């Protein structure tokens, strides 16, 4: 038992430890101003981020990310199931969706700024405008893929539409929706940083860029590392939530494999 | 030759363009007298009105005369150009003085080699100002206190000079809420009321004035009538390993600055070759002045302001930054 846990820990931590050690050793005598030794980055990490900046910068960033992402999740799933349920609506919308999806959200920032102002609303909208596409398009595909026989069965049993939607459509599409949501999370973190490059006064991205501009290079690297940790943390959180929501699906897959 | 070789060695680890430049420098070495050598030199500049002299000087052949084959690379700003110079990708760069002071305070050794540009010194007719939209109740610098003011970069030369001007006028600059916006986004944000005022430089000063905005604070001219805003600089490494190149570059640069000062119409005309400024705006905008001497007092003053506003923690070594 102990041995198995030990093996698992080795599997998880071996590569990060090796990479960190490699970085530490290779950068130890670095005199390059822009690539300081890892030890000096580690030295500034705690004073830089844990003396006030958690509340001033990290929390605002995460709140904006959460707002934009959850909004995208809500709108994406609702709109996506509507479009996915109707062939006509889908054919009507598809070219426009593909067009809109191809527009990189950063180019929208100046336009969003014109009508959403320069405050949090603009930043949340930037995050939303990037996160929505994978969720929406995956929901459309997922809903479209729901077994038509099951749909007919639900109809002939006169199941109320709400029950049909929640238990058949949404659940049937949920593996695809989860895949879209996972993609959207990565996009959201990128856009969180990008939105803070414009008209910002706080945030992890904002602070990291300020460090770069004022040539506080170890502090800049500490911001980059912090972003990496946040990405890692959110991805673990996502995996946990996904395993809860999709427990039936994983069980079904396991059964299919073994049966 | 050893000098050339050390440059080549320094550049070896860098981008291909820099490596090519170093080879180019070495190839022509045997041509005879020192005057006929040609060095490939890359300069990092920002595509704004301020750097018109170097484009003009290149066109006039001042750099060629000094044995310099000039390539101009445009960067977003000091934060992009400084790393380029520090790494040797660019031999020289253009940056505002406050950014260079910030670099110095972080122990990134850079040396100024030539002045960049200076204020006209005339309150009411400078190339940069804080403007308020039509109908604003902001009339003088002190009124900026408590307002939302757009600057292109937080905690840099814009905010320190605005703070000084507001302070001198009896306002409390600590109550100003600075918002970071790109210059091109400022006219829109100003007319939408997203900011109460915006710090703009040419050509955006002419553009916002065309939209009915009024200048309310001349932060450069009012800070010091001889304020040097920006400078051309090099890395300490280049300054020490190739003082001859630095001297020739400085000579050519001074000649260019003088030529631009003497021929403002040509300076206006060359803007269209590297910016999107149209001929009509180029006619109207106020040019900076282009002195040929580095103004040491300005460097000290900007360092004092940076210290006062908390951009840096301790007095920087100004001497080390001067040629």
Coordinates of C-alpha atoms in Angstrom, one line a residue:
Chain A
X1 CA 0.0 0.0 0.0
X2 CA 2.7 2.4 1.1
X3 CA 4.7 1.3 -1.9
X4 CA 1.9 2.1 -4.3
X5 CA 1.3 5.5 -2.9
X6 CA 5.1 6.1 -3.1
X7 CA 5.1 5.1 -6.7
X8 CA 2.2 7.4 -7.4
X9 CA 4.0 10.3 -5.8
X10 CA 7.1 9.6 -7.8
X11 CA 5.1 9.5 -11.0
X12 CA 3.5 12.9 -10.1
X13 CA 6.6 14.7 -8.8
X14 CA 9.5 13.2 -10.6
X15 CA 9.4 15.3 -13.8
X16 CA 8.7 18.6 -12.0
X17 CA 11.5 18.0 -9.5
X18 CA 14.0 17.1 -12.3
X19 CA 13.1 20.1 -14.3
X20 CA 13.3 22.5 -11.4
X21 CA 16.6 21.0 -10.3
X22 CA 17.9 21.4 -13.9
X23 CA 16.7 25.0 -14.0
X24 CA 18.3 25.7 -10.6
X25 CA 21.7 24.2 -11.6
X26 CA 21.9 25.6 -15.1
X27 CA 20.9 29.1 -14.0
X28 CA 23.0 29.1 -10.8
X29 CA 25.9 31.2 -12.2
X30 CA 23.8 33.2 -14.7
X31 CA 24.9 36.8 -15.0
X32 CA 22.4 37.5 -17.7
X33 CA 20.2 40.2 -16.4
X34 CA 17.1 38.8 -18.1
X35 CA 17.7 35.2 -17.0
X36 CA 18.5 35.5 -13.3
X37 CA 19.4 32.4 -11.2
X38 CA 16.3 30.5 -10.1
X39 CA 17.4 31.0 -6.5
X40 CA 17.0 34.8 -6.8
X41 CA 13.5 34.3 -8.3
X42 CA 12.6 32.0 -5.4
X43 CA 13.9 34.6 -3.0
X44 CA 11.6 37.3 -4.3
X45 CA 8.6 35.0 -4.8
X46 CA 7.1 35.2 -1.3
X47 CA 7.8 38.9 -0.5
X48 CA 6.5 39.8 -4.0
X49 CA 3.2 38.0 -3.9
X50 CA 2.4 37.2 -0.3
X51 CA 2.8 40.7 1.2
X52 CA -0.4 42.3 0.0
X53 CA -0.5 41.3 -3.6
X54 CA -2.7 38.3 -3.0
X55 CA -5.6 40.6 -2.2
X56 CA -4.6 43.5 -4.4
X57 CA -3.7 41.6 -7.6
X58 CA -4.3 37.8 -7.4
X59 CA -7.9 37.9 -6.1
X60 CA -9.1 40.6 -8.6
X61 CA -7.6 38.5 -11.5
X62 CA -9.2 35.3 -10.3
X63 CA -12.6 37.0 -9.8
X64 CA -12.5 38.4 -13.3
X65 CA -11.5 35.0 -14.7
X66 CA -14.3 33.3 -12.7
X67 CA -16.9 35.8 -13.8
X68 CA -15.9 35.6 -17.5
X69 CA -15.6 31.9 -17.5
X70 CA -18.8 31.1 -15.7
X71 CA -20.7 33.5 -17.9
X72 CA -19.3 31.8 -20.9
X73 CA -20.3 28.4 -19.4
X74 CA -23.8 29.5 -18.8
X75 CA -24.4 31.3 -22.2
X76 CA -22.5 28.6 -24.1
X77 CA -24.5 25.7 -22.7
X78 CA -27.9 27.4 -23.0
X79 CA -27.2 28.8 -26.5
X80 CA -25.4 25.6 -27.6
X81 CA -28.3 23.3 -26.6
X82 CA -30.8 25.5 -28.4
X83 CA -28.7 25.5 -31.6
X84 CA -27.8 21.9 -31.3
X85 CA -31.5 20.8 -30.9
X86 CA -32.7 22.4 -34.1
X87 CA -31.3 21.5 -37.5
X88 CA -32.7 24.6 -39.0
X89 CA -31.3 26.9 -36.3
X90 CA -27.9 25.2 -36.7
X91 CA -27.7 25.7 -40.4
X92 CA -28.8 29.3 -39.9
X93 CA -26.2 30.1 -37.3
X94 CA -23.2 28.0 -38.3
X95 CA -21.5 30.3 -40.8
X96 CA -21.8 33.3 -38.4
X97 CA -20.5 31.2 -35.5
X98 CA -17.5 30.1 -37.4
X99 CA -16.8 33.7 -38.5
X100 CA -17.0 35.0 -35.0
X101 CA -15.0 32.2 -33.5
X102 CA -12.1 33.0 -35.9
X103 CA -11.7 36.5 -34.5
X104 CA -9.0 36.6 -31.8
X105 CA -10.4 38.3 -28.7
X106 CA -7.4 40.5 -28.1
X107 CA -8.2 42.5 -31.3
X108 CA -11.6 43.1 -29.8
X109 CA -10.2 44.9 -26.7
X110 CA -10.2 48.4 -28.2
X111 CA -13.7 48.0 -29.4
X112 CA -15.0 46.4 -26.2
X113 CA -13.3 49.4 -24.4
X114 CA -15.4 51.8 -26.4
X115 CA -18.7 50.5 -25.1
X116 CA -17.8 48.6 -22.0
X117 CA -15.5 51.2 -20.5
X118 CA -12.1 50.5 -19.1
X119 CA -13.1 48.8 -15.9
X120 CA -13.8 45.2 -14.9
X121 CA -16.7 44.8 -17.3
X122 CA -14.4 45.1 -20.3
X123 CA -12.0 42.6 -18.8
X124 CA -14.7 40.1 -18.0
X125 CA -16.1 40.5 -21.5
X126 CA -12.7 39.9 -23.1
X127 CA -12.4 36.6 -21.1
X128 CA -16.0 35.7 -22.0
X129 CA -15.5 36.4 -25.7
X130 CA -12.7 33.9 -25.9
X131 CA -14.1 31.2 -23.5
X132 CA -17.5 31.0 -25.1
X133 CA -16.5 29.4 -28.4
X134 CA -15.2 26.0 -27.4
X135 CA -18.0 25.7 -24.9
X136 CA -20.7 26.7 -27.4
X137 CA -19.5 24.7 -30.4
X138 CA -18.8 21.6 -28.3
X139 CA -22.3 21.9 -26.8
X140 CA -23.8 22.1 -30.2
X141 CA -22.0 19.0 -31.3
X142 CA -22.8 17.2 -28.1
X143 CA -26.5 18.0 -28.2
X144 CA -26.6 17.0 -31.9
X145 CA -25.0 13.7 -31.0
X146 CA -27.7 12.7 -28.5
X147 CA -29.2 9.4 -29.6
X148 CA -32.4 10.2 -31.6
X149 CA -34.0 7.0 -30.5
X150 CA -33.7 8.1 -26.9
X151 CA -35.2 11.5 -27.8
X152 CA -38.2 9.8 -29.5
X153 CA -38.6 7.5 -26.5
X154 CA -38.6 10.5 -24.2
X155 CA -41.2 12.1 -26.4
X156 CA -43.5 9.0 -26.6
X157 CA -43.4 8.7 -22.8
X158 CA -44.4 12.4 -22.7
X159 CA -41.6 13.3 -20.5
X160 CA -41.8 17.0 -19.6
X161 CA -39.3 19.1 -21.6
X162 CA -37.4 20.1 -18.5
X163 CA -36.8 16.5 -17.5
X164 CA -35.8 15.7 -21.1
X165 CA -33.4 18.6 -21.2
X166 CA -31.7 18.0 -17.9
X167 CA -31.6 14.2 -17.9
X168 CA -31.3 13.4 -21.6
X169 CA -30.0 16.3 -23.6
X170 CA -27.6 17.9 -21.1
X171 CA -26.4 14.7 -19.7
X172 CA -25.9 13.1 -23.1
X173 CA -23.9 16.1 -24.2
X174 CA -21.9 16.5 -21.0
X175 CA -18.7 14.7 -22.1
X176 CA -18.5 17.1 -25.1
X177 CA -19.4 20.1 -23.0
X178 CA -16.7 19.1 -20.5
X179 CA -14.1 18.9 -23.3
X180 CA -15.1 22.4 -24.4
X181 CA -15.0 23.7 -20.9
X182 CA -11.5 22.4 -20.4
X183 CA -10.3 24.1 -23.6
X184 CA -12.0 27.3 -22.5
X185 CA -10.3 27.3 -19.1
X186 CA -6.8 27.4 -20.8
X187 CA -8.0 30.2 -23.1
X188 CA -9.5 32.1 -20.1
X189 CA -6.2 32.2 -18.3
X190 CA -4.4 33.6 -21.4
X191 CA -7.1 36.2 -21.8
X192 CA -7.1 37.1 -18.1
X193 CA -3.5 38.2 -18.7
X194 CA -4.2 39.9 -22.0
X195 CA -7.1 41.8 -20.7
X196 CA -4.8 43.2 -18.0
X197 CA -2.5 44.6 -20.5
X198 CA -5.1 47.3 -21.4
X199 CA -6.3 50.0 -19.0
X200 CA -5.6 47.9 -15.9
X201 CA -4.6 49.0 -12.5
X202 CA -4.3 45.6 -10.8
X203 CA -4.1 41.9 -11.6
X204 CA -1.4 39.3 -11.9
X205 CA -0.8 40.1 -15.6
X206 CA -0.8 43.8 -15.0
X207 CA 1.8 43.5 -12.2
X208 CA 4.0 41.1 -14.1
X209 CA 4.1 43.5 -17.0
X210 CA 4.9 46.4 -14.7
X211 CA 7.8 44.4 -13.3
X212 CA 9.1 43.8 -16.8
X213 CA 8.8 47.5 -17.6
X214 CA 10.6 48.6 -14.5
X215 CA 13.3 46.0 -15.1
X216 CA 12.5 44.1 -11.9
X217 CA 13.3 40.8 -13.7
X218 CA 13.3 38.3 -10.9
X219 CA 9.9 39.6 -9.8
X220 CA 8.7 39.3 -13.4
X221 CA 9.7 35.7 -13.5
X222 CA 8.0 35.1 -10.2
X223 CA 4.7 36.4 -11.8
X224 CA 5.2 34.0 -14.7
X225 CA 5.7 31.1 -12.3
X226 CA 2.7 32.2 -10.3
X227 CA 0.6 32.1 -13.4
X228 CA 1.8 28.6 -14.1
X229 CA 0.8 27.5 -10.6
X230 CA -2.6 29.0 -11.0
X231 CA -3.1 27.2 -14.3
X232 CA -2.1 24.0 -12.6
X233 CA -4.4 24.5 -9.7
X234 CA -7.3 25.4 -11.8
X235 CA -6.8 22.3 -14.0
X236 CA -6.7 20.1 -10.9
X237 CA -9.9 21.7 -9.7
X238 CA -11.4 21.2 -13.1
X239 CA -10.5 17.6 -13.2
X240 CA -12.0 17.1 -9.8
X241 CA -15.3 18.7 -10.8
X242 CA -15.3 16.8 -14.1
X243 CA -14.8 13.5 -12.3
X244 CA -17.9 14.3 -10.2
X245 CA -20.1 15.4 -13.0
X246 CA -19.1 12.7 -15.4
X247 CA -18.9 9.8 -13.0
X248 CA -21.7 8.0 -14.8
X249 CA -19.9 8.4 -18.1
X250 CA -16.6 7.1 -16.8
X251 CA -18.4 4.2 -15.3
X252 CA -20.1 3.5 -18.5
X253 CA -16.8 3.6 -20.5
X254 CA -15.1 1.3 -18.0
X255 CA -18.0 -1.1 -18.3
X256 CA -17.8 -1.0 -22.1
X257 CA -14.0 -1.6 -22.0
X258 CA -14.3 -4.5 -19.6
X259 CA -17.5 -6.0 -20.7
Chain B
X1 CA 40.6 43.5 -34.8
X2 CA 40.3 42.2 -31.2
X3 CA 37.6 44.7 -30.6
X4 CA 35.6 43.5 -33.6
X5 CA 36.1 39.9 -32.5
X6 CA 34.8 40.6 -29.0
X7 CA 31.7 42.1 -30.4
X8 CA 31.3 39.1 -32.6
X9 CA 31.7 36.8 -29.6
X10 CA 29.2 38.8 -27.6
X11 CA 26.7 38.6 -30.4
X12 CA 27.3 34.9 -31.1
X13 CA 24.7 33.8 -28.6
X14 CA 22.1 36.1 -30.0
X15 CA 19.6 36.3 -32.8
X16 CA 20.7 35.7 -36.4
X17 CA 20.4 39.3 -37.4
X18 CA 22.9 40.4 -34.7
X19 CA 25.3 37.6 -35.7
X20 CA 25.1 38.8 -39.3
X21 CA 25.7 42.3 -38.2
X22 CA 28.9 41.3 -36.4
X23 CA 30.2 39.4 -39.4
X24 CA 29.5 42.3 -41.7
X25 CA 31.6 44.4 -39.3
X26 CA 34.5 42.0 -39.5
X27 CA 34.5 41.5 -43.3
X28 CA 35.4 45.1 -44.2
X29 CA 38.2 45.3 -41.8
X30 CA 41.0 45.0 -44.3
X31 CA 39.8 47.8 -46.6
X32 CA 42.6 50.1 -45.5
X33 CA 42.4 53.2 -43.3
X34 CA 40.2 53.3 -40.3
X35 CA 37.9 55.8 -42.1
X36 CA 36.8 53.3 -44.7
X37 CA 35.6 50.6 -42.3
X38 CA 31.9 50.0 -42.2
X39 CA 30.1 48.7 -39.1
X40 CA 26.7 47.2 -39.3
X41 CA 24.8 48.9 -36.6
X42 CA 21.2 48.2 -35.5
X43 CA 19.3 50.8 -33.5
X44 CA 16.1 50.1 -31.6
X45 CA 13.6 53.0 -32.0
X46 CA 10.0 53.7 -31.3
X47 CA 8.0 54.7 -34.4
X48 CA 7.1 58.2 -33.1
X49 CA 7.8 61.8 -34.0
X50 CA 10.7 62.0 -31.5
X51 CA 13.0 59.8 -33.6
X52 CA 12.7 61.8 -36.9
X53 CA 16.3 63.0 -36.7
X54 CA 17.8 59.5 -36.9
X55 CA 15.7 58.7 -40.0
X56 CA 16.7 62.1 -41.5
X57 CA 20.3 61.6 -40.6
X58 CA 20.4 58.2 -42.2
X59 CA 18.8 59.6 -45.4
X60 CA 21.4 62.5 -45.4
X61 CA 24.2 60.0 -45.1
X62 CA 25.6 61.2 -41.8
X63 CA 26.0 57.6 -40.5
X64 CA 27.6 56.4 -43.7
X65 CA 30.2 59.2 -43.4
X66 CA 31.1 57.8 -40.0
X67 CA 31.4 54.3 -41.4
X68 CA 28.1 53.1 -40.0
X69 CA 25.7 51.1 -42.0
X70 CA 22.5 51.8 -40.1
X71 CA 19.5 49.5 -39.6
X72 CA 16.5 50.9 -37.7
X73 CA 14.3 48.3 -35.9
X74 CA 11.1 49.5 -34.4
X75 CA 10.0 48.3 -30.9
X76 CA 6.9 49.0 -28.8
X77 CA 8.7 51.0 -26.2
X78 CA 11.6 51.2 -23.8
X79 CA 10.6 47.9 -22.2
X80 CA 11.1 46.1 -25.6
X81 CA 14.2 48.1 -26.7
X82 CA 16.2 47.9 -23.5
X83 CA 16.4 44.1 -23.5
X84 CA 17.4 44.3 -27.2
X85 CA 20.3 46.6 -26.4
X86 CA 21.3 44.7 -23.2
X87 CA 21.5 41.5 -25.1
X88 CA 23.4 43.0 -28.0
X89 CA 20.7 42.5 -30.6
X90 CA 20.7 46.3 -31.0
X91 CA 23.9 48.2 -30.6
X92 CA 22.0 51.3 -29.6
X93 CA 18.5 52.1 -28.6
X94 CA 16.1 55.0 -28.0
X95 CA 14.2 55.3 -24.7
X96 CA 12.8 57.9 -22.4
X97 CA 15.1 59.0 -19.5
X98 CA 12.9 57.7 -16.7
X99 CA 13.0 54.2 -18.2
X100 CA 16.8 54.3 -18.3
X101 CA 16.8 55.5 -14.6
X102 CA 14.5 52.5 -13.7
X103 CA 17.0 50.2 -15.5
X104 CA 19.9 51.8 -13.7
X105 CA 18.2 51.4 -10.3
X106 CA 17.8 47.6 -11.0
X107 CA 21.5 47.4 -11.8
X108 CA 21.1 47.0 -15.5
X109 CA 24.1 49.1 -16.8
X110 CA 23.2 51.3 -19.7
X111 CA 25.0 54.4 -20.9
X112 CA 23.5 57.4 -22.7
X113 CA 25.4 58.3 -25.9
X114 CA 23.3 61.1 -27.4
X115 CA 20.2 63.2 -26.5
X116 CA 16.9 62.0 -28.0
X117 CA 14.6 65.0 -27.8
X118 CA 13.6 67.7 -25.4
X119 CA 10.5 69.8 -24.6
X120 CA 10.1 73.0 -26.6
X121 CA 10.0 74.7 -23.1
X122 CA 6.9 76.7 -24.1
X123 CA 3.9 76.2 -21.9
X124 CA 1.1 76.4 -24.5
X125 CA 3.1 75.1 -27.4
X126 CA 4.8 71.8 -26.6
X127 CA 4.6 68.3 -28.1
X128 CA 3.0 66.7 -25.1
X129 CA 0.2 67.8 -22.7
X130 CA -2.6 66.6 -20.6
X131 CA -5.8 67.3 -22.4
X132 CA -9.4 67.5 -21.0
X133 CA -12.5 66.9 -23.3
X134 CA -14.8 69.7 -24.4
X135 CA -17.0 71.0 -21.5
X136 CA -14.7 69.6 -18.8
X137 CA -14.4 71.5 -15.5
X138 CA -10.7 70.9 -15.5
X139 CA -9.0 74.1 -16.3
X140 CA -5.6 74.0 -14.7
X141 CA -3.1 71.4 -13.5
X142 CA -4.4 71.5 -9.9
X143 CA -7.8 70.5 -11.1
X144 CA -6.4 67.1 -12.1
X145 CA -6.3 66.0 -8.4
X146 CA -8.9 63.3 -7.8
X147 CA -9.5 62.8 -11.5
X148 CA -9.0 59.8 -13.8
X149 CA -6.1 60.5 -16.1
X150 CA -4.9 58.3 -18.9
X151 CA -1.2 57.7 -19.4
X152 CA 0.5 55.4 -21.9
X153 CA 2.6 53.7 -19.2
X154 CA 2.0 53.8 -15.4
X155 CA 4.8 54.8 -13.2
X156 CA 7.0 56.4 -15.8
X157 CA 7.9 59.8 -17.2
X158 CA 4.3 60.8 -17.9
X159 CA 3.0 60.3 -14.4
X160 CA 6.1 61.7 -12.6
X161 CA 6.0 65.0 -14.6
X162 CA 2.3 65.3 -14.3
X163 CA 2.6 64.8 -10.6
X164 CA 5.2 67.5 -10.4
X165 CA 3.2 70.0 -12.3
X166 CA 0.0 69.3 -10.2
X167 CA 2.1 69.6 -7.0
X168 CA 3.6 72.9 -8.2
X169 CA 0.1 74.2 -8.9
X170 CA -1.1 73.4 -5.4
X171 CA -2.9 70.1 -6.1
X172 CA -2.4 66.7 -4.4
X173 CA -1.1 64.4 -7.1
X174 CA -1.6 61.3 -4.9
X175 CA -5.3 61.5 -5.5
X176 CA -4.9 61.2 -9.3
X177 CA -6.1 57.8 -10.6
X178 CA -3.9 56.9 -13.5
X179 CA -5.2 54.6 -16.1
X180 CA -3.0 52.9 -18.6
X181 CA -4.1 53.3 -22.2
X182 CA -2.3 53.2 -25.5
X183 CA -2.0 56.7 -27.1
X184 CA -4.2 55.6 -30.1
X185 CA -7.0 54.6 -27.7
X186 CA -7.0 57.8 -25.8
X187 CA -9.0 60.1 -28.1
X188 CA -11.9 57.5 -27.9
X189 CA -11.7 57.1 -24.2
X190 CA -11.6 60.8 -23.7
X191 CA -14.7 61.6 -25.8
X192 CA -16.6 58.7 -24.2
X193 CA -15.9 60.0 -20.7
X194 CA -14.1 56.9 -19.6
X195 CA -11.2 59.1 -18.4
X196 CA -11.4 62.7 -17.3
X197 CA -8.2 63.7 -18.9
X198 CA -5.5 62.1 -21.0
X199 CA -1.8 62.7 -21.4
X200 CA -1.0 62.7 -25.1
X201 CA 2.0 63.4 -27.2
X202 CA 2.1 64.3 -30.9
X203 CA 0.4 63.5 -33.2
X204 CA -2.4 62.6 -30.7
X205 CA -2.2 66.1 -29.2
X206 CA -3.1 67.6 -32.6
X207 CA -5.8 64.9 -33.1
X208 CA -7.5 65.4 -29.7
X209 CA -7.3 69.2 -30.1
X210 CA -9.0 68.7 -33.4
X211 CA -11.8 66.9 -31.5
X212 CA -12.3 69.9 -29.2
X213 CA -10.1 68.8 -26.3
X214 CA -8.2 71.5 -24.5
X215 CA -4.7 71.2 -23.0
X216 CA -4.8 71.8 -19.3
X217 CA -1.3 70.9 -18.2
X218 CA 2.0 71.1 -20.1
X219 CA 3.8 68.5 -18.1
X220 CA 7.1 68.5 -19.9
X221 CA 7.5 72.3 -20.5
X222 CA 6.2 73.2 -17.0
X223 CA 8.4 70.6 -15.3
X224 CA 11.5 72.2 -16.7
X225 CA 11.8 74.4 -19.9
X226 CA 14.9 72.5 -20.9
X227 CA 13.7 69.0 -19.9
X228 CA 15.4 66.3 -22.0
X229 CA 12.7 63.6 -22.4
X230 CA 14.6 60.8 -24.2
X231 CA 18.1 59.7 -25.1
X232 CA 20.0 57.3 -27.3
X233 CA 21.8 54.7 -25.2
X234 CA 24.0 51.6 -25.4
X235 CA 24.9 48.8 -23.1
X236 CA 27.9 49.4 -20.8
X237 CA 29.5 46.4 -22.5
X238 CA 29.4 48.0 -25.9
X239 CA 30.5 51.4 -24.4
X240 CA 33.6 49.7 -23.0
X241 CA 34.5 47.3 -25.7
X242 CA 34.0 49.6 -28.7
X243 CA 34.4 53.3 -27.6
X244 CA 35.3 54.2 -31.2
X245 CA 32.0 53.0 -32.5
X246 CA 30.1 54.8 -29.8
X247 CA 32.0 58.0 -30.6
X248 CA 31.2 57.7 -34.3
X249 CA 27.6 57.0 -33.6
X250 CA 27.4 60.0 -31.3
X251 CA 28.9 62.2 -33.9
X252 CA 26.5 61.1 -36.6
X253 CA 23.6 61.4 -34.1
X254 CA 24.6 64.9 -33.1
X255 CA 24.8 65.9 -36.8
X256 CA 21.3 64.4 -37.4
X257 CA 19.8 66.2 -34.4
X258 CA 21.3 69.5 -35.6
X259 CA 20.1 68.9 -39.2
X260 CA 16.5 68.1 -37.9
X261 CA 16.5 71.3 -35.8
X262 CA 17.6 73.3 -38.8
X263 CA 15.2 71.7 -41.2
X264 CA 11.9 71.2 -39.4
X265 CA 10.0 70.8 -42.7
X266 CA 12.1 67.9 -43.7
X267 CA 11.6 66.4 -40.3
X268 CA 7.8 66.7 -40.8
X269 CA 8.1 65.2 -44.3
X270 CA 10.0 62.1 -43.2
X271 CA 7.3 61.2 -40.6
X272 CA 5.2 59.6 -43.3
X273 CA 8.1 57.2 -44.2
X274 CA 7.9 55.4 -40.8
X275 CA 4.6 56.4 -39.1
X276 CA 1.0 56.5 -40.2
X277 CA 0.9 60.2 -39.7
X278 CA -0.7 61.9 -42.7
X279 CA 0.6 65.0 -44.3
X280 CA -2.0 67.3 -43.0
X281 CA -1.5 66.2 -39.3
X282 CA 2.3 66.4 -39.9
X283 CA 1.9 70.0 -40.9
X284 CA 0.0 70.9 -37.7
X285 CA 1.8 69.0 -35.0
X286 CA 4.3 70.6 -32.7
X287 CA 7.8 69.2 -33.0
X288 CA 10.0 68.6 -30.0
X289 CA 13.3 70.3 -29.9
X290 CA 16.4 68.3 -30.8
X291 CA 19.4 69.6 -28.8
X292 CA 22.8 68.1 -29.4
X293 CA 24.0 68.0 -25.9
X294 CA 22.8 65.6 -23.2
X295 CA 21.1 67.7 -20.5
X296 CA 22.5 66.2 -17.2
X297 CA 20.3 68.4 -15.0
X298 CA 17.3 66.8 -16.7
X299 CA 18.5 63.3 -15.8
X300 CA 19.0 64.4 -12.2
X301 CA 15.6 66.1 -12.1
X302 CA 13.8 63.0 -13.5
X303 CA 15.6 60.8 -11.1
X304 CA 14.5 63.1 -8.2
X305 CA 10.9 62.9 -9.4
X306 CA 11.1 59.1 -9.7
X307 CA 12.4 58.9 -6.2
X308 CA 9.8 61.3 -4.9
X309 CA 6.9 59.2 -6.5
X310 CA 8.4 56.0 -5.2
X311 CA 9.2 54.5 -8.6
X312 CA 12.7 53.8 -7.3
X313 CA 13.8 53.2 -3.7
X314 CA 17.2 54.9 -3.7
X315 CA 19.2 57.6 -5.5
X316 CA 20.4 56.1 -8.8
X317 CA 24.0 56.5 -9.9
X318 CA 23.5 59.2 -12.5
X319 CA 27.2 59.5 -13.3
X320 CA 27.2 55.9 -14.5
X321 CA 24.5 56.6 -17.0
X322 CA 26.2 59.6 -18.6
X323 CA 28.7 59.2 -21.3

